[in-house]
PDB file of C-alpha atoms in Angstrom:
ATOM      1  CA  LEU X   1       0.000   0.000   0.000  1.00  0.00           C
ATOM      2  CA  PHE X   2       2.850   2.416   0.783  1.00  0.00           C
ATOM      3  CA  GLY X   3       4.143   4.153  -2.320  1.00  0.00           C
ATOM      4  CA  TRP X   4       1.139   2.875  -4.220  1.00  0.00           C
ATOM      5  CA  ILE X   5      -2.426   3.387  -2.912  1.00  0.00           C
ATOM      6  CA  LEU X   6      -1.827   5.510   0.185  1.00  0.00           C
ATOM      7  CA  PRO X   7      -1.255   9.273  -0.098  1.00  0.00           C
ATOM      8  CA  GLU X   8       2.003  10.928   0.866  1.00  0.00           C
ATOM      9  CA  ASN X   9       2.592  11.054   4.635  1.00  0.00           C
ATOM     10  CA  PRO X  10      -0.438   8.967   5.634  1.00  0.00           C
ATOM     11  CA  MET X  11      -1.583   8.111   9.165  1.00  0.00           C
ATOM     12  CA  VAL X  12      -2.376   4.397   9.252  1.00  0.00           C
ATOM     13  CA  PHE X  13      -4.099   2.448  12.021  1.00  0.00           C
ATOM     14  CA  SER X  14      -3.423  -1.283  11.807  1.00  0.00           C
ATOM     15  CA  THR X  15      -3.624  -4.313  14.084  1.00  0.00           C
ATOM     16  CA  PHE X  16      -0.625  -6.611  13.994  1.00  0.00           C
ATOM     17  CA  ARG X  17      -0.183 -10.191  15.037  1.00  0.00           C
ATOM     18  CA  GLU X  18       2.959 -11.962  16.217  1.00  0.00           C
ATOM     19  CA  PRO X  19       4.640 -12.895  12.874  1.00  0.00           C
ATOM     20  CA  ILE X  20       5.196 -16.599  13.588  1.00  0.00           C
ATOM     21  CA  GLU X  21       1.628 -16.971  14.830  1.00  0.00           C
ATOM     22  CA  ARG X  22       0.421 -15.278  11.659  1.00  0.00           C
ATOM     23  CA  LEU X  23       2.491 -17.611   9.493  1.00  0.00           C
ATOM     24  CA  LEU X  24       1.097 -20.651  11.295  1.00  0.00           C
ATOM     25  CA  SER X  25      -2.408 -19.289  10.830  1.00  0.00           C
ATOM     26  CA  SER X  26      -1.770 -18.961   7.078  1.00  0.00           C
ATOM     27  CA  PHE X  27      -0.572 -22.564   7.107  1.00  0.00           C
ATOM     28  CA  HIS X  28      -3.571 -23.837   9.078  1.00  0.00           C
ATOM     29  CA  TYR X  29      -6.136 -22.062   6.893  1.00  0.00           C
ATOM     30  CA  GLY X  30      -4.345 -22.669   3.603  1.00  0.00           C
ATOM     31  CA  ILE X  31      -3.685 -19.092   2.511  1.00  0.00           C
ATOM     32  CA  GLN X  32      -2.639 -19.211  -1.142  1.00  0.00           C
ATOM     33  CA  PHE X  33      -2.089 -15.550  -2.014  1.00  0.00           C
ATOM     34  CA  GLY X  34       0.814 -13.300  -1.117  1.00  0.00           C
ATOM     35  CA  GLY X  35       1.062  -9.519  -1.284  1.00  0.00           C
ATOM     36  CA  GLY X  36       1.664  -7.219  -4.238  1.00  0.00           C
ATOM     37  CA  ARG X  37       0.028  -4.948  -6.772  1.00  0.00           C
ATOM     38  CA  PRO X  38      -2.948  -6.139  -8.874  1.00  0.00           C
ATOM     39  CA  GLY X  39      -1.714  -8.489 -11.555  1.00  0.00           C
ATOM     40  CA  GLU X  40       1.411  -9.289  -9.551  1.00  0.00           C
ATOM     41  CA  VAL X  41      -0.185 -11.420  -6.840  1.00  0.00           C
ATOM     42  CA  GLY X  42       0.596 -15.084  -7.361  1.00  0.00           C
ATOM     43  CA  LYS X  43      -1.455 -18.034  -6.167  1.00  0.00           C
ATOM     44  CA  CYS X  44       0.180 -21.220  -4.945  1.00  0.00           C
ATOM     45  CA  MET X  45      -1.222 -24.744  -5.191  1.00  0.00           C
ATOM     46  CA  LEU X  46      -1.727 -26.398  -1.825  1.00  0.00           C
ATOM     47  CA  PRO X  47       0.424 -29.562  -1.767  1.00  0.00           C
ATOM     48  CA  GLY X  48      -1.302 -32.934  -1.885  1.00  0.00           C
ATOM     49  CA  VAL X  49      -4.881 -31.671  -2.224  1.00  0.00           C
ATOM     50  CA  GLU X  50      -7.163 -30.142  -4.830  1.00  0.00           C
ATOM     51  CA  LYS X  51      -9.581 -28.236  -2.593  1.00  0.00           C
ATOM     52  CA  LEU X  52      -9.096 -25.870   0.331  1.00  0.00           C
ATOM     53  CA  GLU X  53     -11.375 -27.870   2.633  1.00  0.00           C
ATOM     54  CA  ASN X  54      -9.253 -30.964   1.973  1.00  0.00           C
ATOM     55  CA  TRP X  55      -6.155 -29.018   3.006  1.00  0.00           C
ATOM     56  CA  GLN X  56      -7.712 -27.878   6.248  1.00  0.00           C
ATOM     57  CA  ALA X  57      -8.770 -31.450   7.012  1.00  0.00           C
ATOM     58  CA  ARG X  58      -5.193 -32.573   6.373  1.00  0.00           C
ATOM     59  CA  VAL X  59      -3.826 -29.976   8.794  1.00  0.00           C
ATOM     60  CA  ILE X  60      -6.358 -30.960  11.460  1.00  0.00           C
ATOM     61  CA  GLU X  61      -5.260 -34.585  11.157  1.00  0.00           C
ATOM     62  CA  ALA X  62      -1.607 -33.521  11.468  1.00  0.00           C
ATOM     63  CA  ARG X  63      -2.404 -31.528  14.612  1.00  0.00           C
ATOM     64  CA  LYS X  64      -4.323 -34.428  16.117  1.00  0.00           C
ATOM     65  CA  ALA X  65      -1.345 -36.688  15.431  1.00  0.00           C
ATOM     66  CA  VAL X  66       0.757 -34.528  17.746  1.00  0.00           C
ATOM     67  CA  ASP X  67      -1.563 -35.211  20.685  1.00  0.00           C
ATOM     68  CA  GLU X  68      -2.130 -38.858  19.858  1.00  0.00           C
ATOM     69  CA  SER X  69       1.623 -39.545  19.609  1.00  0.00           C
ATOM     70  CA  ARG X  70       2.459 -37.640  22.809  1.00  0.00           C
ATOM     71  CA  ASN X  71       3.974 -34.582  21.167  1.00  0.00           C
ATOM     72  CA  ASP X  72       5.675 -36.248  18.208  1.00  0.00           C
ATOM     73  CA  THR X  73       5.501 -33.380  15.692  1.00  0.00           C
ATOM     74  CA  THR X  74       7.026 -35.232  12.724  1.00  0.00           C
ATOM     75  CA  VAL X  75       3.818 -35.440  10.667  1.00  0.00           C
ATOM     76  CA  TYR X  76       2.876 -31.842  11.449  1.00  0.00           C
ATOM     77  CA  GLN X  77       6.354 -30.558  10.563  1.00  0.00           C
ATOM     78  CA  ASN X  78       6.368 -32.436   7.269  1.00  0.00           C
ATOM     79  CA  VAL X  79       3.052 -30.889   6.216  1.00  0.00           C
ATOM     80  CA  LEU X  80       4.320 -27.455   7.276  1.00  0.00           C
ATOM     81  CA  LYS X  81       7.514 -27.902   5.228  1.00  0.00           C
ATOM     82  CA  GLU X  82       5.437 -28.818   2.160  1.00  0.00           C
ATOM     83  CA  TYR X  83       3.363 -25.674   2.594  1.00  0.00           C
ATOM     84  CA  LEU X  84       6.398 -23.420   3.046  1.00  0.00           C
ATOM     85  CA  THR X  85       7.981 -24.898  -0.077  1.00  0.00           C
ATOM     86  CA  GLU X  86       4.942 -24.626  -2.349  1.00  0.00           C
ATOM     87  CA  CYS X  87       3.452 -21.410  -0.940  1.00  0.00           C
ATOM     88  CA  LYS X  88       6.555 -19.390  -0.160  1.00  0.00           C
ATOM     89  CA  SER X  89       5.083 -16.166  -1.570  1.00  0.00           C
ATOM     90  CA  ALA X  90       1.954 -16.510   0.571  1.00  0.00           C
ATOM     91  CA  ALA X  91       3.857 -17.524   3.715  1.00  0.00           C
ATOM     92  CA  ASP X  92       6.495 -14.799   3.362  1.00  0.00           C
ATOM     93  CA  ASN X  93       6.336 -12.028   5.970  1.00  0.00           C
ATOM     94  CA  ALA X  94       2.977 -10.398   5.238  1.00  0.00           C
ATOM     95  CA  TYR X  95       3.836  -7.268   7.205  1.00  0.00           C
ATOM     96  CA  VAL X  96       6.876  -6.522   5.053  1.00  0.00           C
ATOM     97  CA  GLN X  97       4.710  -7.019   1.946  1.00  0.00           C
ATOM     98  CA  PHE X  98       2.099  -4.645   3.387  1.00  0.00           C
ATOM     99  CA  LEU X  99       4.617  -1.979   4.439  1.00  0.00           C
ATOM    100  CA  ASP X 100       6.753  -2.116   1.288  1.00  0.00           C
ATOM    101  CA  PRO X 101       4.857  -3.730  -1.616  1.00  0.00           C
ATOM    102  CA  ASN X 102       7.276  -2.315  -4.185  1.00  0.00           C
ATOM    103  CA  THR X 103      10.593  -3.868  -3.141  1.00  0.00           C
ATOM    104  CA  LYS X 104       9.598  -5.925  -0.042  1.00  0.00           C
ATOM    105  CA  ASN X 105      12.677  -4.566   1.710  1.00  0.00           C
ATOM    106  CA  VAL X 106      12.593  -5.029   5.465  1.00  0.00           C
ATOM    107  CA  ASN X 107      14.481  -1.764   6.100  1.00  0.00           C
ATOM    108  CA  VAL X 108      12.013   0.244   4.002  1.00  0.00           C
ATOM    109  CA  ALA X 109       9.162  -1.565   5.759  1.00  0.00           C
ATOM    110  CA  LEU X 110      10.551  -0.625   9.187  1.00  0.00           C
ATOM    111  CA  GLU X 111      10.969   2.994   8.123  1.00  0.00           C
ATOM    112  CA  ASN X 112       7.348   3.174   6.939  1.00  0.00           C
ATOM    113  CA  LEU X 113       6.227   1.471  10.138  1.00  0.00           C
ATOM    114  CA  GLU X 114       8.004   4.013  12.343  1.00  0.00           C
ATOM    115  CA  LYS X 115       6.848   7.027  10.336  1.00  0.00           C
ATOM    116  CA  TYR X 116       3.244   6.280   9.461  1.00  0.00           C
ATOM    117  CA  VAL X 117       1.698   3.367  11.351  1.00  0.00           C
ATOM    118  CA  ILE X 118      -0.057   3.414  14.715  1.00  0.00           C
ATOM    119  CA  VAL X 119      -0.007  -0.234  15.726  1.00  0.00           C
ATOM    120  CA  GLY X 120      -2.584  -2.178  17.670  1.00  0.00           C
ATOM    121  CA  LEU X 121      -2.355  -5.795  18.760  1.00  0.00           C
ATOM    122  CA  GLN X 122      -4.882  -8.441  17.784  1.00  0.00           C
ATOM    123  CA  THR X 123      -4.428 -10.021  21.201  1.00  0.00           C
ATOM    124  CA  HIS X 124      -5.501  -6.735  22.842  1.00  0.00           C
ATOM    125  CA  VAL X 125      -8.402  -5.478  20.734  1.00  0.00           C
ATOM    126  CA  GLU X 126     -10.122  -3.233  23.258  1.00  0.00           C
ATOM    127  CA  GLU X 127      -6.864  -1.624  24.403  1.00  0.00           C
ATOM    128  CA  SER X 128      -5.940  -0.982  20.763  1.00  0.00           C
ATOM    129  CA  LEU X 129      -9.305   0.675  20.074  1.00  0.00           C
ATOM    130  CA  GLU X 130      -8.864   2.879  23.127  1.00  0.00           C
ATOM    131  CA  ARG X 131      -5.332   3.892  22.092  1.00  0.00           C
ATOM    132  CA  TRP X 132      -6.420   4.744  18.552  1.00  0.00           C
ATOM    133  CA  MET X 133      -9.322   6.813  19.830  1.00  0.00           C
ATOM    134  CA  ASN X 134      -7.110   8.815  22.190  1.00  0.00           C
ATOM    135  CA  ILE X 135      -4.406   9.397  19.577  1.00  0.00           C
ATOM    136  CA  THR X 136      -7.048  10.596  17.102  1.00  0.00           C
ATOM    137  CA  LEU X 137      -8.562  12.942  19.669  1.00  0.00           C
ATOM    138  CA  ARG X 138      -5.167  14.415  20.575  1.00  0.00           C
ATOM    139  CA  SER X 139      -4.355  14.870  16.889  1.00  0.00           C
ATOM    140  CA  CYS X 140      -7.665  16.582  16.139  1.00  0.00           C
ATOM    141  CA  ARG X 141      -7.836  18.827  19.209  1.00  0.00           C
ATOM    142  CA  GLY X 142      -8.273  22.476  18.199  1.00  0.00           C
ATOM    143  CA  ARG X 143      -9.948  21.696  14.889  1.00  0.00           C
ATOM    144  CA  PRO X 144     -13.373  23.257  14.232  1.00  0.00           C
ATOM    145  CA  GLN X 145     -15.047  19.848  13.918  1.00  0.00           C
ATOM    146  CA  PHE X 146     -13.450  18.443  17.092  1.00  0.00           C
ATOM    147  CA  PRO X 147     -16.717  18.190  19.106  1.00  0.00           C
ATOM    148  CA  ILE X 148     -18.336  16.169  16.302  1.00  0.00           C
ATOM    149  CA  ILE X 149     -15.274  13.930  15.930  1.00  0.00           C
ATOM    150  CA  LYS X 150     -15.155  13.392  19.689  1.00  0.00           C
ATOM    151  CA  ASP X 151     -18.846  12.476  19.886  1.00  0.00           C
ATOM    152  CA  ARG X 152     -18.694  10.036  16.965  1.00  0.00           C
ATOM    153  CA  LEU X 153     -15.535   8.369  18.235  1.00  0.00           C
ATOM    154  CA  ARG X 154     -17.029   8.005  21.701  1.00  0.00           C
ATOM    155  CA  LYS X 155     -20.159   6.324  20.338  1.00  0.00           C
ATOM    156  CA  GLU X 156     -18.173   4.006  18.055  1.00  0.00           C
ATOM    157  CA  TYR X 157     -15.715   3.081  20.785  1.00  0.00           C
ATOM    158  CA  HIS X 158     -18.455   2.120  23.216  1.00  0.00           C
ATOM    159  CA  THR X 159     -20.188   0.127  20.469  1.00  0.00           C
ATOM    160  CA  GLN X 160     -17.035  -1.831  19.664  1.00  0.00           C
ATOM    161  CA  ALA X 161     -15.856  -2.176  23.264  1.00  0.00           C
ATOM    162  CA  GLY X 162     -19.251  -3.556  24.241  1.00  0.00           C
ATOM    163  CA  LYS X 163     -19.020  -6.441  21.802  1.00  0.00           C
ATOM    164  CA  LYS X 164     -18.374  -9.925  23.110  1.00  0.00           C
ATOM    165  CA  TRP X 165     -15.374 -10.934  21.031  1.00  0.00           C
ATOM    166  CA  ARG X 166     -15.077 -14.607  20.171  1.00  0.00           C
ATOM    167  CA  ALA X 167     -12.024 -16.473  21.451  1.00  0.00           C
ATOM    168  CA  SER X 168     -10.862 -16.951  17.858  1.00  0.00           C
ATOM    169  CA  ASP X 169     -10.955 -13.149  17.367  1.00  0.00           C
ATOM    170  CA  LEU X 170      -8.652 -12.511  20.312  1.00  0.00           C
ATOM    171  CA  LEU X 171      -6.397 -15.539  20.610  1.00  0.00           C
ATOM    172  CA  THR X 172      -3.616 -16.812  18.429  1.00  0.00           C
ATOM    173  CA  ASP X 173      -3.590 -20.365  17.083  1.00  0.00           C
ATOM    174  CA  SER X 174      -1.168 -21.615  19.745  1.00  0.00           C
ATOM    175  CA  GLU X 175      -3.630 -20.480  22.419  1.00  0.00           C
ATOM    176  CA  LEU X 176      -6.482 -22.544  20.970  1.00  0.00           C
ATOM    177  CA  LYS X 177      -7.097 -26.211  21.501  1.00  0.00           C
ATOM    178  CA  LEU X 178      -7.650 -28.486  18.508  1.00  0.00           C
ATOM    179  CA  ASP X 179     -11.404 -28.053  18.841  1.00  0.00           C
ATOM    180  CA  GLY X 180     -11.080 -24.249  18.688  1.00  0.00           C
ATOM    181  CA  THR X 181     -11.720 -23.535  22.380  1.00  0.00           C
ATOM    182  CA  PRO X 182      -9.240 -21.320  24.253  1.00  0.00           C
ATOM    183  CA  LYS X 183      -6.505 -22.604  26.504  1.00  0.00           C
ATOM    184  CA  ARG X 184      -5.658 -20.728  29.679  1.00  0.00           C
ATOM    185  CA  ASN X 185      -4.360 -17.272  28.801  1.00  0.00           C
ATOM    186  CA  ASP X 186      -2.798 -16.228  32.098  1.00  0.00           C
ATOM    187  CA  HIS X 187       0.644 -15.589  30.641  1.00  0.00           C
ATOM    188  CA  PHE X 188      -0.584 -12.476  28.831  1.00  0.00           C
ATOM    189  CA  LYS X 189      -0.296  -9.401  31.000  1.00  0.00           C
ATOM    190  CA  HIS X 190      -2.353  -6.331  30.409  1.00  0.00           C
ATOM    191  CA  GLU X 191      -0.431  -4.104  28.047  1.00  0.00           C
ATOM    192  CA  LYS X 192      -0.727  -1.092  30.326  1.00  0.00           C
ATOM    193  CA  GLU X 193       0.785  -3.062  33.186  1.00  0.00           C
ATOM    194  CA  ARG X 194       3.861  -3.690  31.044  1.00  0.00           C
ATOM    195  CA  GLU X 195       4.262  -0.249  29.536  1.00  0.00           C
ATOM    196  CA  GLY X 196       2.769   2.008  32.191  1.00  0.00           C
ATOM    197  CA  GLU X 197      -0.521   3.889  32.033  1.00  0.00           C
ATOM    198  CA  GLU X 198      -0.927   5.933  28.876  1.00  0.00           C
ATOM    199  CA  PRO X 199      -2.586   9.357  29.266  1.00  0.00           C
ATOM    200  CA  THR X 200      -6.106   9.319  27.927  1.00  0.00           C
ATOM    201  CA  VAL X 201      -8.617  11.923  26.859  1.00  0.00           C
ATOM    202  CA  LYS X 202     -11.631  11.809  29.151  1.00  0.00           C
ATOM    203  CA  LEU X 203     -14.918  11.678  27.315  1.00  0.00           C
TER     204      LEU X 203
END
């Protein structure tokens, strides 16, 4: 998107996921497309199957084999290696492709990230929404339309924050059991406890 669709000096809000977790999610769901401009996006063929649902069934069987064999990951690793070989463009770091679609250079991607992107975390949806709202309000303070912006953001925030997010919306694949239910999530600390309380705009 940078250097292509987005205007010069954009402000981008985006939620990011831990890169390895995102790669494993692409593997589990059989993502076949990478990043790039229209006409330049390639599609890989999922190894050993003809249909997407057959791929997902194959991955489920590989994951079950880990439990049934008492943590022998050989079958799972072999399927993962096949996917990484055949679908390298889709499995490649999606964030670098998003941040620098032209050259896919990690240094350019990091520069764009630091300059233009306000990052939220998919594991902390409500905190990310709150941060984005407060940054937007601070940025817009003093503008003639600020009261309208503030009112609309407040309503939207409370609408989104009041939703009951599904476990699959908030948790990464490693935090889900094979049947899709969440494991214990005690090892995640509240982001504000780690970084200190961020000043907020009272509504």
